[in-house]
Structures are given as C-alpha cells and as structure tokens.
Coordinates of C-alpha atoms and ligand atoms in Angstrom, one line a residue:
X28 CA -2.4 10.7 29.3
X29 CA -1.2 14.1 28.4
X30 CA -4.8 15.5 28.4
X31 CA -5.0 16.3 24.7
X32 CA -8.3 18.0 23.8
X33 CA -9.8 19.3 20.6
X34 CA -8.8 22.8 19.7
X35 CA -11.3 25.5 20.4
X36 CA -13.2 27.0 17.4
X37 CA -11.7 25.0 14.6
X38 CA -11.4 21.5 13.2
X39 CA -8.3 19.5 12.3
X40 CA -8.4 16.4 10.2
X41 CA -5.7 13.7 9.7
X42 CA -5.7 11.8 6.5
X43 CA -3.9 8.5 6.4
X44 CA -3.8 5.3 4.4
X45 CA -2.2 2.3 6.3
X46 CA -1.7 0.4 3.1
X47 CA 1.1 2.8 1.9
X48 CA 3.6 1.3 4.4
X49 CA 4.1 -2.2 2.9
X50 CA 5.4 -0.7 -0.3
X51 CA 9.1 -0.8 -0.9
X52 CA 11.3 1.2 -3.3
X53 CA 14.1 -1.3 -2.8
X54 CA 16.4 -2.1 0.1
X55 CA 18.9 0.7 -0.4
X56 CA 16.5 3.4 -1.6
X57 CA 16.3 6.3 0.8
X58 CA 12.5 6.7 0.6
X59 CA 10.9 4.6 3.4
X60 CA 7.1 4.5 3.4
X61 CA 7.1 3.0 7.0
X62 CA 8.0 6.5 8.3
X63 CA 4.3 7.3 7.8
X64 CA 3.3 4.5 10.2
X65 CA 6.0 5.6 12.6
X66 CA 4.5 9.1 12.6
X67 CA 0.9 7.9 13.0
X68 CA 2.1 5.7 16.0
X69 CA 3.8 8.6 17.7
X70 CA 0.7 10.9 17.1
X71 CA -1.5 8.2 18.6
X72 CA 0.9 7.5 21.5
X73 CA 0.4 11.1 22.6
X74 CA -3.3 10.9 22.3
X75 CA -3.4 13.5 19.6
X76 CA -5.9 11.4 17.6
X77 CA -8.6 12.4 20.2
X78 CA -8.2 16.1 19.1
X79 CA -8.8 15.5 15.4
X80 CA -11.1 13.9 12.9
X81 CA -9.2 10.8 11.6
X82 CA -9.8 9.4 8.1
X83 CA -8.6 6.3 6.5
X84 CA -8.3 7.6 3.0
X85 CA -9.5 6.1 -0.3
X86 CA -7.4 5.8 -3.4
X87 CA -7.5 8.5 -6.1
X88 CA -9.2 7.4 -9.3
X89 CA -7.6 7.4 -12.7
X90 CA -9.8 10.4 -13.7
X91 CA -8.5 12.3 -10.6
X92 CA -4.9 11.6 -11.5
X93 CA -5.7 12.6 -15.0
X94 CA -6.7 16.1 -13.9
X95 CA -2.9 16.8 -14.0
X96 CA -1.1 13.8 -15.5
X97 CA -1.4 12.7 -19.2
X98 CA -3.1 9.5 -20.1
X99 CA 0.0 8.2 -21.9
X100 CA 2.0 8.5 -18.7
X101 CA -0.7 7.1 -16.4
X102 CA -1.3 4.1 -18.7
X103 CA 2.4 3.3 -18.6
X104 CA 2.6 3.8 -14.9
X105 CA -0.4 1.4 -14.5
X106 CA 1.1 -1.2 -16.8
X107 CA 4.9 -1.0 -16.4
X108 CA 5.8 -4.4 -14.9
X109 CA 8.5 -4.4 -12.2
X110 CA 9.7 -7.6 -13.8
X111 CA 11.3 -5.5 -16.5
X112 CA 13.8 -4.2 -13.9
X113 CA 16.4 -7.0 -14.2
X114 CA 16.3 -6.6 -18.0
X115 CA 17.0 -2.9 -17.6
X116 CA 20.1 -3.6 -15.6
X117 CA 21.4 -6.0 -18.3
X118 CA 20.7 -3.4 -21.0
X119 CA 21.6 0.0 -19.5
X120 CA 21.1 1.5 -22.9
X121 CA 17.5 0.6 -23.0
X122 CA 15.5 3.8 -23.0
X123 CA 13.7 4.6 -19.7
X124 CA 10.2 5.8 -20.5
X125 CA 8.9 8.7 -18.6
X126 CA 12.0 8.5 -16.3
X127 CA 10.5 5.4 -14.8
X128 CA 12.7 2.4 -13.8
X129 CA 16.0 4.3 -13.0
X130 CA 17.4 4.2 -9.5
X131 CA 15.6 7.4 -8.3
X132 CA 12.2 6.3 -9.5
X133 CA 12.3 2.5 -9.6
X134 CA 9.4 0.4 -10.8
X135 CA 8.2 -1.7 -7.8
X136 CA 5.3 -4.0 -7.1
X137 CA 2.1 -2.1 -6.4
X138 CA 3.6 1.2 -7.6
X139 CA 0.4 2.5 -9.2
X140 CA -1.6 1.6 -6.0
X141 CA 1.0 3.4 -3.8
X142 CA 0.7 6.5 -6.0
X143 CA -3.1 6.5 -5.9
X144 CA -3.0 6.2 -2.2
X145 CA -0.7 9.1 -1.7
X146 CA -2.8 11.3 -4.1
X147 CA -6.1 10.0 -2.5
X148 CA -5.0 11.2 0.9
X149 CA -4.1 14.7 -0.4
X150 CA -7.3 15.0 -2.4
X151 CA -9.4 13.9 0.6
X152 CA -7.7 16.6 2.7
X153 CA -8.4 19.2 0.0
X154 CA -12.0 18.2 -0.2
X155 CA -12.4 18.6 3.6
X156 CA -11.0 22.1 3.3
X157 CA -13.2 22.9 0.4
X158 CA -16.5 21.9 2.0
X159 CA -15.4 23.6 5.3
X160 CA -15.5 20.5 7.3
X161 CA -11.9 21.0 8.2
X162 CA -9.8 24.1 8.9
X163 CA -6.4 22.3 8.9
X164 CA -6.1 19.0 7.0
X165 CA -3.0 16.9 7.4
X166 CA -1.8 14.4 4.7
X167 CA 1.7 13.2 5.6
X168 CA 1.5 10.6 2.8
X169 CA 1.5 13.4 0.2
X170 CA 4.0 16.1 -0.7
X171 CA 5.6 14.5 -3.8
X172 CA 6.5 17.8 -5.4
X173 CA 8.9 16.8 -8.2
X174 CA 6.4 14.8 -10.4
X175 CA 5.7 16.4 -13.8
X176 CA 2.6 15.9 -15.9
X177 CA 4.3 13.2 -18.0
X178 CA 7.3 12.3 -16.0
X179 CA 8.5 10.8 -12.8
X180 CA 11.3 12.7 -11.0
X181 CA 13.2 12.5 -7.7
X182 CA 11.2 9.7 -5.9
X183 CA 7.9 11.3 -7.1
X184 CA 5.6 9.7 -9.6
X185 CA 2.3 11.4 -9.1
X186 CA 2.1 15.1 -8.0
X187 CA -0.6 14.8 -5.3
X188 CA 0.0 18.5 -4.4
X189 CA -0.9 19.8 -7.8
X190 CA -4.0 17.6 -7.9
X191 CA -5.0 18.8 -4.4
X192 CA -4.4 22.5 -5.4
X193 CA -6.5 22.0 -8.5
X194 CA -9.3 20.9 -6.2
X195 CA -8.8 23.9 -3.9
X196 CA -9.0 26.3 -6.9
X197 CA -12.5 25.2 -7.5
X198 CA -13.5 26.7 -4.1
X199 CA -10.9 29.4 -3.3
X200 CA -9.7 32.3 -5.4
X201 CA -6.0 32.2 -4.3
X202 CA -3.7 29.4 -3.1
X203 CA -0.3 30.1 -1.4
X204 CA 2.0 27.0 -1.8
X205 CA 4.9 26.9 0.6
X206 CA 7.6 24.2 0.4
X207 CA 10.1 23.7 3.2
X208 CA 11.5 20.4 1.9
X209 CA 15.3 20.8 1.4
X210 CA 14.8 20.2 -2.4
X211 CA 13.2 22.7 -4.8
X212 CA 9.5 22.2 -5.4
X213 CA 10.0 22.3 -9.1
X214 CA 6.9 20.2 -10.2
X215 CA 4.4 22.4 -8.4
X216 CA 6.1 25.6 -9.5
X217 CA 6.0 24.5 -13.1
X218 CA 2.4 23.3 -13.0
X219 CA 1.2 26.7 -12.0
X220 CA 3.6 28.9 -13.9
X221 CA 0.9 30.5 -16.0
X222 CA -1.6 31.5 -13.4
X223 CA -1.7 34.3 -10.8
X224 CA -4.2 32.3 -8.7
X225 CA -1.4 30.2 -7.2
X226 CA 1.8 31.7 -5.7
X227 CA 4.5 29.1 -5.0
X228 CA 7.4 29.7 -2.6
X229 CA 10.1 27.1 -2.1
X230 CA 13.0 27.2 0.4
X231 CA 15.8 24.8 -0.5
X232 CA 19.5 24.0 -0.8
X233 CA 20.6 25.4 -4.1
X234 CA 23.8 24.2 -5.8
X235 CA 23.1 23.5 -9.5
X236 CA 25.2 20.5 -10.8
X237 CA 25.7 19.0 -7.4
X238 CA 22.3 19.1 -5.6
X239 CA 19.0 17.9 -7.0
X240 CA 17.1 19.1 -9.0
X241 CA 19.3 22.1 -9.7
X242 CA 16.6 24.6 -10.3
X243 CA 15.1 27.3 -8.1
X244 CA 17.6 30.2 -8.2
X245 CA 16.7 33.5 -6.7
X246 CA 15.9 35.0 -10.1
X247 CA 13.6 32.1 -11.1
X248 CA 10.2 33.9 -10.6
X249 CA 8.2 32.3 -13.3
X250 CA 8.2 32.9 -17.1
X251 CA 8.4 36.6 -17.5
X252 CA 6.3 37.4 -20.6
X253 CA 3.9 40.4 -20.9
X254 CA 1.0 38.1 -21.4
X255 CA 1.7 35.7 -18.6
X256 CA -0.4 36.4 -15.5
X257 CA 1.8 33.9 -13.6
X258 CA 4.9 36.0 -14.0
X259 CA 6.4 36.9 -10.6
X260 CA 4.2 34.3 -8.9
X261 CA 7.1 31.9 -8.2
X262 CA 9.3 32.8 -5.3
X263 CA 12.5 30.9 -4.6
X264 CA 14.7 31.0 -1.5
X265 CA 18.1 29.3 -2.4
X266 CA 20.2 28.4 0.6
X267 CA 23.5 26.9 1.5
X268 CA 24.4 24.0 3.8
X269 CA 24.0 24.3 7.6
X270 CA 21.3 26.9 8.0
X271 CA 20.1 27.2 11.6
X272 CA 16.6 27.5 13.2
X273 CA 17.2 31.1 14.0
X274 CA 18.2 32.2 10.5
X275 CA 15.5 30.0 8.9
X276 CA 12.8 31.4 11.2
X277 CA 13.8 35.0 10.4
X278 CA 13.9 34.3 6.7
X279 CA 10.6 32.4 6.7
X280 CA 8.7 35.1 8.6
X281 CA 9.9 38.0 6.5
X282 CA 9.3 36.2 3.2
X283 CA 6.0 34.5 4.0
X284 CA 4.8 37.5 6.1
X285 CA 5.3 39.8 3.1
X286 CA 3.7 37.3 0.6
X287 CA 0.7 37.1 2.9
X288 CA 0.4 40.9 2.9
X289 CA 0.7 41.3 -0.9
X290 CA -0.9 38.1 -2.2
X291 CA -3.7 37.7 0.4
X292 CA -4.1 34.0 0.0
X293 CA -7.5 32.4 0.7
X294 CA -5.9 29.1 1.7
X295 CA -2.3 27.7 2.3
X296 CA -0.8 24.5 1.0
X297 CA 2.3 23.8 3.1
X298 CA 4.7 21.0 2.1
X299 CA 6.6 20.0 5.2
X300 CA 9.4 17.9 3.7
X301 CA 11.4 16.8 6.7
X302 CA 14.7 16.4 4.9
X303 CA 15.5 19.9 5.9
X304 CA 16.1 18.6 9.5
X305 CA 19.6 18.2 10.9
X306 CA 20.9 14.7 10.6
X307 CA 18.9 13.9 7.4
X308 CA 20.5 11.2 5.2
X309 CA 20.1 13.4 2.1
X310 CA 19.6 16.9 3.5
X311 CA 22.2 19.6 4.3
X312 CA 20.5 21.9 6.8
X313 CA 20.7 22.1 10.6
X314 CA 17.1 22.6 11.5
X315 CA 15.7 21.2 14.7
X316 CA 12.2 19.9 15.1
X317 CA 11.3 23.2 16.8
X318 CA 12.6 25.3 14.0
X319 CA 10.9 23.2 11.3
X320 CA 7.7 23.3 13.2
X321 CA 7.9 27.0 13.7
X322 CA 7.1 27.4 10.0
X323 CA 3.7 25.6 10.4
X324 CA 3.1 27.6 13.6
X325 CA 3.7 30.9 11.8
X326 CA 1.4 30.0 8.9
X327 CA -1.3 29.2 11.3
X328 CA -1.3 32.7 12.7
X329 CA -2.9 34.0 9.4
X330 CA -6.1 32.2 10.4
X331 CA -6.9 30.9 7.0
X332 CA -7.5 27.2 6.1
X333 CA -4.4 25.1 5.5
X334 CA -3.4 21.7 4.2
X335 CA -0.1 20.2 5.5
X336 CA 1.6 17.7 3.2
X337 CA 4.6 15.5 4.0
X338 CA 7.4 15.1 1.4
X339 CA 11.0 14.2 1.8
X340 CA 12.6 13.0 5.0
X341 CA 15.2 10.2 5.1
X342 CA 16.0 9.7 8.8
X343 CA 12.7 8.1 9.7
X344 CA 12.9 8.6 13.5
X345 CA 13.4 12.4 13.0
X346 CA 10.7 12.5 10.3
X347 CA 8.2 11.0 12.8
X348 CA 9.2 13.4 15.5
X349 CA 8.9 16.5 13.2
X350 CA 5.5 15.5 11.8
X351 CA 4.1 14.5 15.2
X352 CA 5.2 17.9 16.5
X353 CA 3.6 19.6 13.6
X354 CA 0.4 17.7 14.2
X355 CA 0.6 19.1 17.8
X356 CA 1.0 22.6 16.4
X357 CA -2.1 22.1 14.2
X358 CA -4.2 21.1 17.2
X359 CA -2.7 23.7 19.5
X360 CA -1.1 21.5 22.1
X361 CA 2.5 22.1 21.0
X362 CA 3.3 23.8 24.4
X363 CA 2.4 20.5 26.1
X364 CA 3.9 18.2 23.5
X365 CA 7.0 20.4 23.1
X366 CA 8.2 19.4 26.5
X367 CA 7.5 15.8 25.9
X368 CA 8.3 14.9 22.3
X369 CA 11.9 16.0 22.1
X370 CA 12.8 14.1 25.2
X371 CA 10.2 11.4 25.4
X372 CA 10.7 9.4 22.3
X373 CA 10.3 5.6 22.1
X374 CA 14.1 5.4 21.5
X375 CA 15.2 7.5 24.4
X376 CA 15.3 4.8 27.0
X377 CA 17.4 2.6 24.7
X378 CA 19.8 5.3 23.9
X379 CA 20.1 6.4 27.5
X380 CA 20.7 2.9 28.7
X381 CA 23.3 2.4 26.0
X382 CA 24.8 5.7 27.2
X383 CA 25.0 6.8 23.6
X384 CA 23.8 10.2 24.6
X385 CA 22.0 11.6 27.6
X386 CA 19.3 13.6 26.0
X387 CA 17.2 13.8 22.8
X388 CA 16.4 17.5 23.2
X389 CA 18.5 18.1 20.1
X390 CA 18.8 16.0 17.0
X391 CA 22.3 14.8 17.6
X392 CA 25.1 14.2 15.1
X393 CA 27.8 16.4 13.8
X394 CA 26.2 19.7 12.8
X395 CA 27.0 20.9 9.3
X396 CA 29.2 23.9 8.9
X397 CA 26.9 26.9 8.3
X398 CA 27.6 28.4 4.9
X399 CA 24.8 31.1 5.0
X400 CA 26.1 34.6 5.8
X401 CA 23.7 37.2 7.3
X402 CA 24.6 39.4 4.3
X403 CA 23.4 36.9 1.8
X404 CA 20.2 36.2 3.7
X405 CA 19.5 39.9 3.8
X406 CA 20.0 40.1 0.0
X407 CA 17.5 37.3 -0.5
X408 CA 14.9 39.1 1.6
X409 CA 15.5 42.3 -0.4
X410 CA 15.1 40.5 -3.7
X411 CA 11.9 38.8 -2.6
X412 CA 10.4 42.0 -1.4
X413 CA 11.2 43.7 -4.7
X414 CA 9.6 40.8 -6.6
X415 CA 6.5 41.2 -4.6
X416 CA 5.9 44.7 -5.9
X417 CA 4.5 43.0 -9.0
X418 CA 2.1 40.9 -6.9
X419 CA -1.3 42.3 -6.0
X420 CA -4.3 40.5 -4.7
Ligands
LIG510 O1 12.4 16.3 -2.6 O2 20.6 13.5 -7.4 C1 19.8 12.8 -8.0 C2 20.0 12.3 -9.5 C3 21.1 11.5 -9.7 C4 22.1 11.1 -8.7 C5 21.7 9.9 -7.9 N1 21.5 8.7 -8.9 C6 21.2 7.5 -8.1 C7 20.5 9.1 -9.9 C8 20.9 10.3 -10.7 C9 21.1 12.8 -10.3 N2 18.6 12.4 -7.5 C10 18.3 12.8 -6.1 C11 16.8 12.8 -6.0 C12 16.3 13.4 -4.7 C13 14.8 13.4 -4.6 C14 14.3 14.1 -3.3 C15 12.8 13.9 -3.2 C16 12.1 14.9 -2.3 O3 12.7 14.8 -1.0 C17 10.6 14.7 -2.2 C18 10.2 13.4 -1.8 C19 18.9 11.9 -5.2 N3 19.6 12.2 -4.1 C20 20.0 11.1 -3.5 C21 19.6 10.0 -4.3 N4 18.9 10.5 -5.3 C22 19.8 8.6 -4.0 C23 20.6 8.2 -2.9 C24 20.8 6.8 -2.7 C25 20.3 5.9 -3.5 C26 20.3 4.4 -3.5 C27 19.0 4.1 -4.2 C28 19.2 5.1 -5.4 C29 20.5 4.5 -5.9 C30 21.2 4.0 -4.6 C31 19.6 6.3 -4.6 C32 19.3 7.6 -4.9
LIG511 CA1 11.7 23.3 -0.8
LIG512 ZN1 13.4 16.5 -0.5

C-alpha cells in the first residue's frame, strides 16, 4: 500500500518468535511480551515485511545459553517451579536463589522456554550477520541487558545480547555495543570488562539509590588495571530526567562518532530499549520516536553490519511505534513511513473520535522537566573524548 520495496545493495532480516507473546510476568508487572506482537503487526500493516527476510526463530539450546551462563543457574532456571511462588509470599525470609522469584524477576509458567526464545532470536540474528546473509538483523525479542552469568536482574534472566556478541566475536575482530535503553546496560558491560574486542557504551538515567540499577557513572570505564586489556573499553553516559531529542541527538553523534573513529568496530550491536521514550511507564526521558530512531539512523551511516535488539519499553503502543519506525530506518523507507507512522496509528481514529487529542505526531502526556544542562552535557562529551585517547583499533 505504501510501496515498500527492498533496500538497494544490502539485506535486512527480521527475527521473531510468535510464542513469546503468551508468556506473562504477572498482571501488574510492567514487562508485557505482547508488545512484540504489536510491533510485528504494525511492521506488517505497513508492508515492511516485503522488504526484509523474515524468520520465525528457533529456541536457543542449553549449550548455547551455557556459553555465558553457569550450569548451576541454568539448571535452577529450568527446574524452579512457579508453584513455589505462594510459599515465598508466606515466607518472605526464604532465600531467593539467583535473584529468582522476587517481584522484578518472578518465576512464571514457561519461563525457561520464554528465555530460550528470546536468546534464540538474538542468536539467529547474530548468525545471519556472521555468515553475511544479512547486513542488518533485527531481534526485538532480545535486548535483556541486566542478566548476569549466575543471576537474574531487572526483568532479565538470560543475557541474549552477551550470547549474540560471543557469536559475533567468532567472525569479527571488534564489536561496538551501544545501549539506548533508559537503564544502564550493566550485564553486558560486566561480561566484557576484560576484553578490548568489545567496547560497550550505555546512555541512561543515572541516580544511584533511586534509579535502577544504580551503576554506570561517568567514571565507570571498566576495571583499570595495568594488565586488563578491557580497561577504558566501557563508556557511560549518565543523564538526568527529561532529556530532549535535540540534546540526545547531539550527545549520541559526538560520543558514538568519536568511538567509531577510535575503535573502528567491525560490527555494531545496538540495544534499542524503548523505555527512553517520553511517556514511558518506568522511564524519565522526553525522547520522541524520531529522536530515538535517529540513533539507529546514525549508526547505519557507518556502513558496517548491525544487529538491533529490543529491551525495555513499558508503554506498549509507543514501543511498537518506535520499533516499527526503527525497522523502517533499517530498510531505508523512513522518509515514507515517517509521515505515516506518527499520525497513522491504529489508535488514532479512536482517539480523534473521542477528541482526546487531535494528533499523534508527538507522544502526548505531560513532558518531564528537563534536568540536563548544556554545560553538563558538554562535560560528558569532554570526558568521553579523553577516555577514548586510551582506545586504539
Ligand atoms: O532495563 O528498582 C528496582 C528494584 C527494586 C524496586 C522495585 N521493587 C519491586 C523491587 C526492588 C529495587 N527494579 C527496577 C528494575 C527495572 C528493570 C528494567 C529492565 C530494562 O528495561 C531491560 C528490560 C524496577 N523499576 C520498576 C520496577 N522495578 C517495578 C515496577 C512495578 C512493579 C509491579 C511488578 C513488580 C512489583 C509491582 C514491579 C517492579
Ligand atoms: Ca542504556
Ligand atoms: Zn530499561
């Protein structure tokens, strides 16, 4: 309908597992797997599927999960019965193993399958990049950046990103990991803190004590020891509430532009957590779909292969719009879609009829007060540029 055709000269693949959607973290839990189906529907509604290779992904095997996670942890994740949940509530003192079964990382029916599906999508995407069948591979079901090798954390049980990057490292010398989720990408940063073959860079809201996970300060650049090749290969961009498209875009381009110059990555892994959008249930920023998508657009200008993962995102209709828009960036039809997506959403008609608001060009809702001064943002850029003096490809 919108005349969406394949991009010229490169291939984009979309990796999706429809069986993730029926999984539930619990009624009140902010993580809603149906946002993945919502995204896929929007992508298909615009005909974008005709411009990509579409794969229904397989589940990751135990051995594949074991490439990062310990057997102890995986065995417990596999066996832990959700039936134990009521007992936990009766006995709040009962120890929670591997941080499983609390309110952030509940045990639910089919948990292990759900995790294997998420990791399977990301791993399939990485393999397509490795064997050059794809130049941009999209896995919105992945992006679960907090999981540690023996611990669940912040809605994340299996770190599909780490597993996918380990796959990329088999075929490429250097991987640049970029994380635009509103939370710090601590699990990925930690997993690669002793190698100079992966440089991680997270942009996030930073307020230790009050905002999860509390790590990722400006001076956190990886363990600084003489013998650690990974020193200086963690870059963190700590931000305050209310940052705008304009500020974020400037920051992103100067930080990532410089990293690209110094580190010379062979491939990019971009975590597109959509909780950095305005109006997110957990987030604090004021990014619009266009500003969020501009990050993917800028990364694409480097002309190297790229995986795009999902991640956070707790206002499902906005998550779907952002990831559908970013899919359009990948296949180079964002100019066409740009005009359509922001205004033409399945909810527009309803909202207009109800006269709730006349246009969906902007994510509506009370914008948050912007607590990011130009001076502070300039200091951040300065610090990052200084850090990068120690990084050489
Ligand atoms: O990056 O802030 C925390 C930890 C707590 C406070 C909340 N309580 C429930 C547990 C202890 C210190 N956790 C964060 C985790 C954020 C994870 C982001 C993941 C990602 O986007 C990648 C996917 C947090 N923030 C908000 C909540 N948890 C939260 C909000 C509402 C609820 C409902 C379900 C559960 C309990 C009530 C819950 C958690
Ligand atoms: Ca982040
Ligand atoms: Zn997040």
